[in-house]
PDB file of C-alpha atoms in Angstrom:
ATOM      1  CA  MET V   1     -10.707  17.923   9.871  1.00  0.00           C
ATOM      2  CA  ASP V   2      -8.675  20.918   8.447  1.00  0.00           C
ATOM      3  CA  TYR V   3      -9.712  21.833   5.276  1.00  0.00           C
ATOM      4  CA  TYR V   4      -9.428  24.567   3.160  1.00  0.00           C
ATOM      5  CA  GLY V   5      -9.915  25.909  -0.767  1.00  0.00           C
ATOM      6  CA  ALA V   6      -8.783  28.573  -3.021  1.00  0.00           C
ATOM      7  CA  SER V   7      -8.590  29.325  -7.049  1.00  0.00           C
ATOM      8  CA  ASP V   8      -6.848  31.935  -8.418  1.00  0.00           C
ATOM      9  CA  LYS V   9      -7.294  33.140 -12.176  1.00  0.00           C
ATOM     10  CA  GLY V  10      -3.739  32.732 -13.146  1.00  0.00           C
ATOM     11  CA  LEU V  11      -1.547  34.932 -15.130  1.00  0.00           C
ATOM     12  CA  LYS V  12      -2.386  34.559 -18.503  1.00  0.00           C
ATOM     13  CA  ARG V  13      -6.218  33.873 -18.706  1.00  0.00           C
ATOM     14  CA  LYS V  14      -8.859  37.223 -18.546  1.00  0.00           C
ATOM     15  CA  ILE V  15     -11.562  35.093 -16.417  1.00  0.00           C
ATOM     16  CA  ASN V  16     -11.866  32.113 -14.025  1.00  0.00           C
ATOM     17  CA  GLU V  17     -13.909  29.685 -14.768  1.00  0.00           C
ATOM     18  CA  ASP V  18     -13.069  27.608 -12.250  1.00  0.00           C
ATOM     19  CA  SER V  19     -15.554  27.226  -9.223  1.00  0.00           C
ATOM     20  CA  TYR V  20     -15.834  25.320  -6.231  1.00  0.00           C
ATOM     21  CA  CYS V  21     -17.052  24.589  -2.810  1.00  0.00           C
ATOM     22  CA  CYS V  22     -16.161  22.706   0.655  1.00  0.00           C
ATOM     23  CA  MET V  23     -19.156  22.551   3.293  1.00  0.00           C
ATOM     24  CA  LEU V  24     -20.677  20.600   6.036  1.00  0.00           C
ATOM     25  CA  ASN V  25     -24.279  20.002   6.532  1.00  0.00           C
ATOM     26  CA  LYS V  26     -26.959  19.810   9.022  1.00  0.00           C
ATOM     27  CA  ASN V  27     -25.643  16.154   9.386  1.00  0.00           C
ATOM     28  CA  GLY V  28     -22.359  17.106  10.027  1.00  0.00           C
ATOM     29  CA  ASP V  29     -21.829  15.014   6.260  1.00  0.00           C
ATOM     30  CA  PHE V  30     -18.240  16.743   4.136  1.00  0.00           C
ATOM     31  CA  PHE V  31     -18.679  17.803   0.890  1.00  0.00           C
ATOM     32  CA  ALA V  32     -15.915  19.495  -1.710  1.00  0.00           C
ATOM     33  CA  CYS V  33     -16.059  19.361  -5.325  1.00  0.00           C
ATOM     34  CA  VAL V  34     -13.616  21.467  -7.795  1.00  0.00           C
ATOM     35  CA  CYS V  35     -15.864  22.602 -11.277  1.00  0.00           C
ATOM     36  CA  ASP V  36     -13.379  23.906 -14.284  1.00  0.00           C
ATOM     37  CA  GLY V  37     -15.345  25.350 -16.917  1.00  0.00           C
ATOM     38  CA  ILE V  38     -15.346  24.891 -20.776  1.00  0.00           C
ATOM     39  CA  GLY V  39     -16.272  26.325 -23.483  1.00  0.00           C
ATOM     40  CA  GLY V  40     -14.188  29.802 -23.937  1.00  0.00           C
ATOM     41  CA  ALA V  41     -15.869  33.343 -23.246  1.00  0.00           C
ATOM     42  CA  ALA V  42     -17.604  33.471 -20.023  1.00  0.00           C
ATOM     43  CA  ALA V  43     -19.131  30.299 -20.827  1.00  0.00           C
ATOM     44  CA  GLY V  44     -17.371  28.267 -18.998  1.00  0.00           C
ATOM     45  CA  GLU V  45     -17.495  30.275 -16.040  1.00  0.00           C
ATOM     46  CA  VAL V  46     -21.802  29.807 -16.547  1.00  0.00           C
ATOM     47  CA  ALA V  47     -21.071  26.415 -16.583  1.00  0.00           C
ATOM     48  CA  SER V  48     -18.674  25.712 -13.463  1.00  0.00           C
ATOM     49  CA  LYS V  49     -21.097  27.987 -11.288  1.00  0.00           C
ATOM     50  CA  MET V  50     -24.100  26.633 -12.160  1.00  0.00           C
ATOM     51  CA  ALA V  51     -22.458  22.655 -11.477  1.00  0.00           C
ATOM     52  CA  VAL V  52     -21.476  24.077  -7.800  1.00  0.00           C
ATOM     53  CA  ILE V  53     -24.446  26.085  -6.760  1.00  0.00           C
ATOM     54  CA  TYR V  54     -26.533  22.669  -7.389  1.00  0.00           C
ATOM     55  CA  LEU V  55     -24.557  20.514  -5.845  1.00  0.00           C
ATOM     56  CA  GLN V  56     -23.885  22.852  -3.248  1.00  0.00           C
ATOM     57  CA  GLU V  57     -28.120  23.575  -2.399  1.00  0.00           C
ATOM     58  CA  CYS V  58     -28.349  19.532  -2.830  1.00  0.00           C
ATOM     59  CA  PHE V  59     -25.774  18.636  -0.131  1.00  0.00           C
ATOM     60  CA  GLN V  60     -27.303  21.478   2.392  1.00  0.00           C
ATOM     61  CA  LYS V  61     -31.140  19.501   2.295  1.00  0.00           C
ATOM     62  CA  ALA V  62     -29.716  16.190   1.764  1.00  0.00           C
ATOM     63  CA  MET V  63     -31.008  14.140   4.728  1.00  0.00           C
ATOM     64  CA  PRO V  64     -28.959  11.638   6.272  1.00  0.00           C
ATOM     65  CA  PHE V  65     -27.617   9.010   5.048  1.00  0.00           C
ATOM     66  CA  LYS V  66     -28.284   5.186   5.962  1.00  0.00           C
ATOM     67  CA  SER V  67     -26.525   3.256   3.981  1.00  0.00           C
ATOM     68  CA  GLU V  68     -23.227   3.258   1.396  1.00  0.00           C
ATOM     69  CA  PRO V  69     -25.113   2.175  -1.880  1.00  0.00           C
ATOM     70  CA  GLU V  70     -27.349   5.892  -0.906  1.00  0.00           C
ATOM     71  CA  ILE V  71     -24.538   7.361  -0.756  1.00  0.00           C
ATOM     72  CA  VAL V  72     -23.466   6.570  -4.215  1.00  0.00           C
ATOM     73  CA  ASP V  73     -27.302   7.076  -5.810  1.00  0.00           C
ATOM     74  CA  TRP V  74     -27.034  10.469  -4.273  1.00  0.00           C
ATOM     75  CA  ILE V  75     -24.132  11.289  -5.388  1.00  0.00           C
ATOM     76  CA  LYS V  76     -24.952   9.666  -9.117  1.00  0.00           C
ATOM     77  CA  HIS V  77     -28.690  11.314  -9.254  1.00  0.00           C
ATOM     78  CA  VAL V  78     -27.467  15.226  -8.054  1.00  0.00           C
ATOM     79  CA  VAL V  79     -24.238  15.413 -10.860  1.00  0.00           C
ATOM     80  CA  GLU V  80     -27.172  13.528 -13.262  1.00  0.00           C
ATOM     81  CA  GLU V  81     -28.811  16.694 -12.790  1.00  0.00           C
ATOM     82  CA  ALA V  82     -26.180  18.772 -12.597  1.00  0.00           C
ATOM     83  CA  ASN V  83     -25.248  17.855 -16.204  1.00  0.00           C
ATOM     84  CA  ASP V  84     -29.207  18.556 -17.188  1.00  0.00           C
ATOM     85  CA  GLN V  85     -29.336  21.528 -15.865  1.00  0.00           C
ATOM     86  CA  VAL V  86     -25.541  22.582 -17.629  1.00  0.00           C
ATOM     87  CA  PHE V  87     -27.177  21.036 -21.002  1.00  0.00           C
ATOM     88  CA  THR V  88     -30.168  22.261 -21.001  1.00  0.00           C
ATOM     89  CA  ALA V  89     -28.893  25.780 -20.223  1.00  0.00           C
ATOM     90  CA  ALA V  90     -26.373  25.471 -23.284  1.00  0.00           C
ATOM     91  CA  MET V  91     -29.221  24.377 -25.348  1.00  0.00           C
ATOM     92  CA  ARG V  92     -30.964  27.569 -24.800  1.00  0.00           C
ATOM     93  CA  SER V  93     -28.510  30.066 -25.749  1.00  0.00           C
ATOM     94  CA  VAL V  94     -26.489  30.478 -28.405  1.00  0.00           C
ATOM     95  CA  LYS V  95     -23.557  32.162 -26.349  1.00  0.00           C
ATOM     96  CA  GLN V  96     -23.298  29.155 -24.451  1.00  0.00           C
ATOM     97  CA  ARG V  97     -23.877  26.593 -26.776  1.00  0.00           C
ATOM     98  CA  GLY V  98     -20.993  23.888 -26.261  1.00  0.00           C
ATOM     99  CA  MET V  99     -20.159  25.303 -22.973  1.00  0.00           C
ATOM    100  CA  GLY V 100     -19.306  22.373 -19.945  1.00  0.00           C
ATOM    101  CA  THR V 101     -17.647  21.564 -16.721  1.00  0.00           C
ATOM    102  CA  THR V 102     -15.682  19.059 -15.383  1.00  0.00           C
ATOM    103  CA  CYS V 103     -16.781  17.920 -11.950  1.00  0.00           C
ATOM    104  CA  VAL V 104     -14.926  16.336  -9.523  1.00  0.00           C
ATOM    105  CA  GLY V 105     -14.834  15.698  -5.672  1.00  0.00           C
ATOM    106  CA  ILE V 106     -15.484  13.872  -2.067  1.00  0.00           C
ATOM    107  CA  LEU V 107     -18.544  13.172   0.245  1.00  0.00           C
ATOM    108  CA  CYS V 108     -18.017  12.031   3.568  1.00  0.00           C
ATOM    109  CA  SER V 109     -20.214  10.836   6.024  1.00  0.00           C
ATOM    110  CA  ASN V 110     -19.911   8.517   9.364  1.00  0.00           C
ATOM    111  CA  ASP V 111     -16.316   7.834   8.374  1.00  0.00           C
ATOM    112  CA  ARG V 112     -16.371   7.041   5.207  1.00  0.00           C
ATOM    113  CA  THR V 113     -15.339   8.870   2.012  1.00  0.00           C
ATOM    114  CA  PHE V 114     -16.277   8.603  -1.448  1.00  0.00           C
ATOM    115  CA  VAL V 115     -14.819  10.427  -4.380  1.00  0.00           C
ATOM    116  CA  PHE V 116     -16.388  10.822  -7.806  1.00  0.00           C
ATOM    117  CA  ASN V 117     -15.517  11.850 -11.012  1.00  0.00           C
ATOM    118  CA  VAL V 118     -16.664  13.420 -14.660  1.00  0.00           C
ATOM    119  CA  GLY V 119     -13.675  14.955 -16.212  1.00  0.00           C
ATOM    120  CA  ASP V 120      -9.983  16.077 -15.968  1.00  0.00           C
ATOM    121  CA  SER V 121     -10.227  17.277 -12.661  1.00  0.00           C
ATOM    122  CA  ARG V 122      -8.548  15.073  -9.770  1.00  0.00           C
ATOM    123  CA  VAL V 123      -8.339  13.900  -6.559  1.00  0.00           C
ATOM    124  CA  TYR V 124      -5.024  12.842  -4.888  1.00  0.00           C
ATOM    125  CA  ALA V 125      -4.916  11.044  -1.539  1.00  0.00           C
ATOM    126  CA  LEU V 126      -1.629  10.970   0.946  1.00  0.00           C
ATOM    127  CA  TYR V 127      -1.419   7.919   2.475  1.00  0.00           C
ATOM    128  CA  GLU V 128       1.307   7.535   5.330  1.00  0.00           C
ATOM    129  CA  ASP V 129       3.007   5.097   2.901  1.00  0.00           C
ATOM    130  CA  SER V 130       1.470   6.421  -1.014  1.00  0.00           C
ATOM    131  CA  PHE V 131       0.669   9.463  -2.593  1.00  0.00           C
ATOM    132  CA  LEU V 132      -2.077   7.982  -5.265  1.00  0.00           C
ATOM    133  CA  ALA V 133      -4.496   9.888  -8.250  1.00  0.00           C
ATOM    134  CA  MET V 134      -7.921   8.436  -6.792  1.00  0.00           C
ATOM    135  CA  THR V 135      -9.526   9.353  -9.901  1.00  0.00           C
ATOM    136  CA  GLU V 136      -8.411   8.493 -13.860  1.00  0.00           C
ATOM    137  CA  ASP V 137      -9.160  11.733 -16.330  1.00  0.00           C
ATOM    138  CA  HIS V 138     -11.985  11.101 -18.471  1.00  0.00           C
ATOM    139  CA  SER V 139      -9.302  12.846 -21.834  1.00  0.00           C
ATOM    140  CA  TYR V 140      -8.555  11.405 -25.461  1.00  0.00           C
ATOM    141  CA  ILE V 141      -4.758  11.738 -23.592  1.00  0.00           C
ATOM    142  CA  ALA V 142      -5.545   9.175 -21.086  1.00  0.00           C
ATOM    143  CA  ASP V 143      -6.818   6.852 -23.295  1.00  0.00           C
ATOM    144  CA  LEU V 144      -3.926   6.588 -25.695  1.00  0.00           C
ATOM    145  CA  VAL V 145      -1.494   6.320 -22.130  1.00  0.00           C
ATOM    146  CA  LYS V 146      -3.529   3.708 -21.043  1.00  0.00           C
ATOM    147  CA  SER V 147      -3.689   2.025 -24.312  1.00  0.00           C
ATOM    148  CA  GLY V 148      -0.101   2.109 -24.442  1.00  0.00           C
ATOM    149  CA  SER V 149       0.112   4.731 -27.641  1.00  0.00           C
ATOM    150  CA  ILE V 150       2.425   7.510 -25.873  1.00  0.00           C
ATOM    151  CA  THR V 151       4.081   7.783 -23.229  1.00  0.00           C
ATOM    152  CA  LEU V 152       3.000  10.047 -19.834  1.00  0.00           C
ATOM    153  CA  GLU V 153       5.935  12.475 -20.772  1.00  0.00           C
ATOM    154  CA  GLU V 154       4.302  12.032 -24.237  1.00  0.00           C
ATOM    155  CA  ALA V 155       1.230  13.153 -22.791  1.00  0.00           C
ATOM    156  CA  LYS V 156       2.482  16.086 -21.350  1.00  0.00           C
ATOM    157  CA  VAL V 157       2.984  17.989 -24.279  1.00  0.00           C
ATOM    158  CA  HIS V 158       0.739  16.391 -26.813  1.00  0.00           C
ATOM    159  CA  PRO V 159      -1.090  19.405 -28.655  1.00  0.00           C
ATOM    160  CA  ALA V 160      -4.465  17.130 -27.756  1.00  0.00           C
ATOM    161  CA  ARG V 161      -3.905  17.259 -24.004  1.00  0.00           C
ATOM    162  CA  ASN V 162      -7.029  19.449 -23.975  1.00  0.00           C
ATOM    163  CA  MET V 163      -9.569  17.189 -25.329  1.00  0.00           C
ATOM    164  CA  LEU V 164     -11.946  15.911 -22.621  1.00  0.00           C
ATOM    165  CA  THR V 165     -14.055  12.353 -23.625  1.00  0.00           C
ATOM    166  CA  ASN V 166     -16.471  13.403 -20.650  1.00  0.00           C
ATOM    167  CA  ALA V 167     -17.832  16.795 -19.215  1.00  0.00           C
ATOM    168  CA  LEU V 168     -20.846  18.226 -17.598  1.00  0.00           C
ATOM    169  CA  GLY V 169     -23.491  19.800 -20.051  1.00  0.00           C
ATOM    170  CA  VAL V 170     -21.558  18.594 -23.042  1.00  0.00           C
ATOM    171  CA  TRP V 171     -23.744  15.201 -23.262  1.00  0.00           C
ATOM    172  CA  ASP V 172     -27.088  14.202 -22.508  1.00  0.00           C
ATOM    173  CA  HIS V 173     -25.822  11.317 -20.899  1.00  0.00           C
ATOM    174  CA  ILE V 174     -22.436  11.337 -18.750  1.00  0.00           C
ATOM    175  CA  LYS V 175     -19.594   8.947 -17.274  1.00  0.00           C
ATOM    176  CA  ILE V 176     -19.508   9.365 -13.582  1.00  0.00           C
ATOM    177  CA  ASP V 177     -17.145   7.647 -11.721  1.00  0.00           C
ATOM    178  CA  ILE V 178     -17.585   6.619  -7.934  1.00  0.00           C
ATOM    179  CA  HIS V 179     -16.031   4.902  -5.663  1.00  0.00           C
ATOM    180  CA  LYS V 180     -15.174   4.360  -1.811  1.00  0.00           C
ATOM    181  CA  ILE V 181     -11.464   5.182  -0.920  1.00  0.00           C
ATOM    182  CA  ARG V 182      -9.361   4.218   2.287  1.00  0.00           C
ATOM    183  CA  GLU V 183      -9.739   5.626   5.313  1.00  0.00           C
ATOM    184  CA  ASP V 184      -6.785   5.862   6.597  1.00  0.00           C
ATOM    185  CA  TYR V 185      -5.620   8.578   4.450  1.00  0.00           C
ATOM    186  CA  GLN V 186      -3.408  11.798   6.059  1.00  0.00           C
ATOM    187  CA  ASN V 187      -4.851  14.836   3.038  1.00  0.00           C
ATOM    188  CA  LEU V 188      -7.283  14.615   0.598  1.00  0.00           C
ATOM    189  CA  LEU V 189      -6.213  17.435  -2.365  1.00  0.00           C
ATOM    190  CA  ILE V 190      -8.930  18.373  -5.168  1.00  0.00           C
ATOM    191  CA  CYS V 191      -8.061  20.082  -7.951  1.00  0.00           C
ATOM    192  CA  SER V 192      -7.909  21.158 -11.046  1.00  0.00           C
ATOM    193  CA  ASP V 193      -5.709  20.846 -14.140  1.00  0.00           C
ATOM    194  CA  GLY V 194      -4.506  24.586 -13.654  1.00  0.00           C
ATOM    195  CA  LEU V 195      -2.420  22.593 -10.979  1.00  0.00           C
ATOM    196  CA  HIS V 196      -2.075  18.992 -11.562  1.00  0.00           C
ATOM    197  CA  GLY V 197      -0.626  20.140 -14.790  1.00  0.00           C
ATOM    198  CA  TYR V 198       1.845  22.593 -14.146  1.00  0.00           C
ATOM    199  CA  VAL V 199       3.164  21.086 -10.987  1.00  0.00           C
ATOM    200  CA  SER V 200       4.439  17.868 -10.582  1.00  0.00           C
ATOM    201  CA  GLU V 201       2.781  15.074  -8.359  1.00  0.00           C
ATOM    202  CA  ASP V 202       6.491  14.573  -6.338  1.00  0.00           C
ATOM    203  CA  THR V 203       5.996  17.925  -5.618  1.00  0.00           C
ATOM    204  CA  ILE V 204       2.169  18.068  -4.593  1.00  0.00           C
ATOM    205  CA  GLN V 205       3.419  15.164  -2.493  1.00  0.00           C
ATOM    206  CA  SER V 206       6.282  16.865  -0.696  1.00  0.00           C
ATOM    207  CA  ILE V 207       4.078  20.175   0.205  1.00  0.00           C
ATOM    208  CA  LEU V 208       1.503  17.101   1.399  1.00  0.00           C
ATOM    209  CA  SER V 209       3.686  15.694   3.377  1.00  0.00           C
ATOM    210  CA  ASP V 210       4.342  19.251   5.841  1.00  0.00           C
ATOM    211  CA  GLN V 211       3.047  18.362   8.736  1.00  0.00           C
ATOM    212  CA  ASN V 212       3.549  21.555  10.622  1.00  0.00           C
ATOM    213  CA  LYS V 213       1.376  23.784   7.751  1.00  0.00           C
ATOM    214  CA  SER V 214      -2.351  24.224   7.802  1.00  0.00           C
ATOM    215  CA  SER V 215      -4.549  23.295   5.169  1.00  0.00           C
ATOM    216  CA  GLU V 216      -4.667  27.153   4.370  1.00  0.00           C
ATOM    217  CA  GLU V 217      -0.753  27.463   4.319  1.00  0.00           C
ATOM    218  CA  LYS V 218      -0.157  24.397   1.850  1.00  0.00           C
ATOM    219  CA  VAL V 219      -3.035  25.063  -0.986  1.00  0.00           C
ATOM    220  CA  THR V 220      -1.550  28.961  -1.149  1.00  0.00           C
ATOM    221  CA  MET V 221       1.779  27.858  -1.782  1.00  0.00           C
ATOM    222  CA  LEU V 222       0.650  24.997  -4.252  1.00  0.00           C
ATOM    223  CA  ILE V 223      -1.091  27.937  -6.004  1.00  0.00           C
ATOM    224  CA  GLN V 224       1.713  30.069  -5.825  1.00  0.00           C
ATOM    225  CA  ILE V 225       3.794  27.496  -7.780  1.00  0.00           C
ATOM    226  CA  ALA V 226       1.497  26.687 -10.418  1.00  0.00           C
ATOM    227  CA  ASN V 227       1.661  30.779 -11.074  1.00  0.00           C
ATOM    228  CA  ASP V 228       5.417  30.480 -10.273  1.00  0.00           C
ATOM    229  CA  MET V 229       5.615  28.130 -13.604  1.00  0.00           C
ATOM    230  CA  GLY V 230       3.840  30.721 -15.544  1.00  0.00           C
ATOM    231  CA  GLY V 231       0.725  31.039 -14.301  1.00  0.00           C
ATOM    232  CA  TYR V 232      -1.072  29.606 -17.807  1.00  0.00           C
ATOM    233  CA  ASP V 233      -4.618  28.385 -16.385  1.00  0.00           C
ATOM    234  CA  ASN V 234      -7.191  29.013 -13.365  1.00  0.00           C
ATOM    235  CA  VAL V 235      -5.739  26.773 -10.873  1.00  0.00           C
ATOM    236  CA  THR V 236      -7.958  26.024  -7.756  1.00  0.00           C
ATOM    237  CA  ALA V 237      -7.296  23.502  -4.903  1.00  0.00           C
ATOM    238  CA  ILE V 238      -9.265  22.164  -1.819  1.00  0.00           C
ATOM    239  CA  LEU V 239      -7.169  20.501   0.942  1.00  0.00           C
ATOM    240  CA  VAL V 240      -8.316  18.511   3.403  1.00  0.00           C
ATOM    241  CA  GLN V 241      -6.624  16.725   6.258  1.00  0.00           C
ATOM    242  CA  LYS V 242      -6.938  14.810   8.983  1.00  0.00           C
ATOM    243  CA  GLU V 243      -5.807  16.869  12.388  1.00  0.00           C
ATOM    244  CA  ALA V 244      -3.522  15.094  15.291  1.00  0.00           C
ATOM    245  CA  GLY V 245      -5.123  12.618  16.955  1.00  0.00           C
ATOM    246  CA  GLU V 246      -8.137  12.442  14.474  1.00  0.00           C
ATOM    247  CA  ALA V 247      -9.737   9.158  14.116  1.00  0.00           C
ATOM    248  CA  HIS V 248      -8.250   6.715  11.039  1.00  0.00           C
ATOM    249  CA  GLY V 249     -10.114   4.069   9.409  1.00  0.00           C
TER     250      GLY V 249
END
């Protein structure tokens, strides 16, 4: 497995409110997540960092997973705990009131890959025959598109396109999407909306499909394109790709 992550504040923002991690633990399991902070000023940065640090620490201490329900329960528990931490910190500080963060990621264990999501950051998977978003956005716009009230094209320019209906730290209860995905992917991309909000899925697919580039080269290209499109937001991307000859599910 070849993996690489990077984050850039873009060209318009003063600080980077995105945080991320990608790591193996002592059990040989792999975990990666991206958190995109909300709440303005430094508060979003605090929320995303707090969530990522907590999830990292939990993953480092995790015992070997014996079953798929155990993996799902672990993800649910640690993401809910991260939510509690950010929510409590926001309640205790006037400066950080209202802060929160998206949280999206993957956990790979024993040739099984699980995706989890809260908010509108995304996981994409490149398969031999398709390129798919593995997560559904928890946003006002996504709900409008789903109900048929607006089209995908209208969604791209809608004034409320950044309004989340679910995020870590904003509410004391959150919805966490967790599901297992097909194991025969070639690449998995975990990213904030600073990437998928400005770079087309066709462009992302084209870069991921290049079998001659490393994960680092692809991530660098994706972030550069997001900045070339105006760099209006912080942009974070983690790419996991199976190497030549690596067993597929």
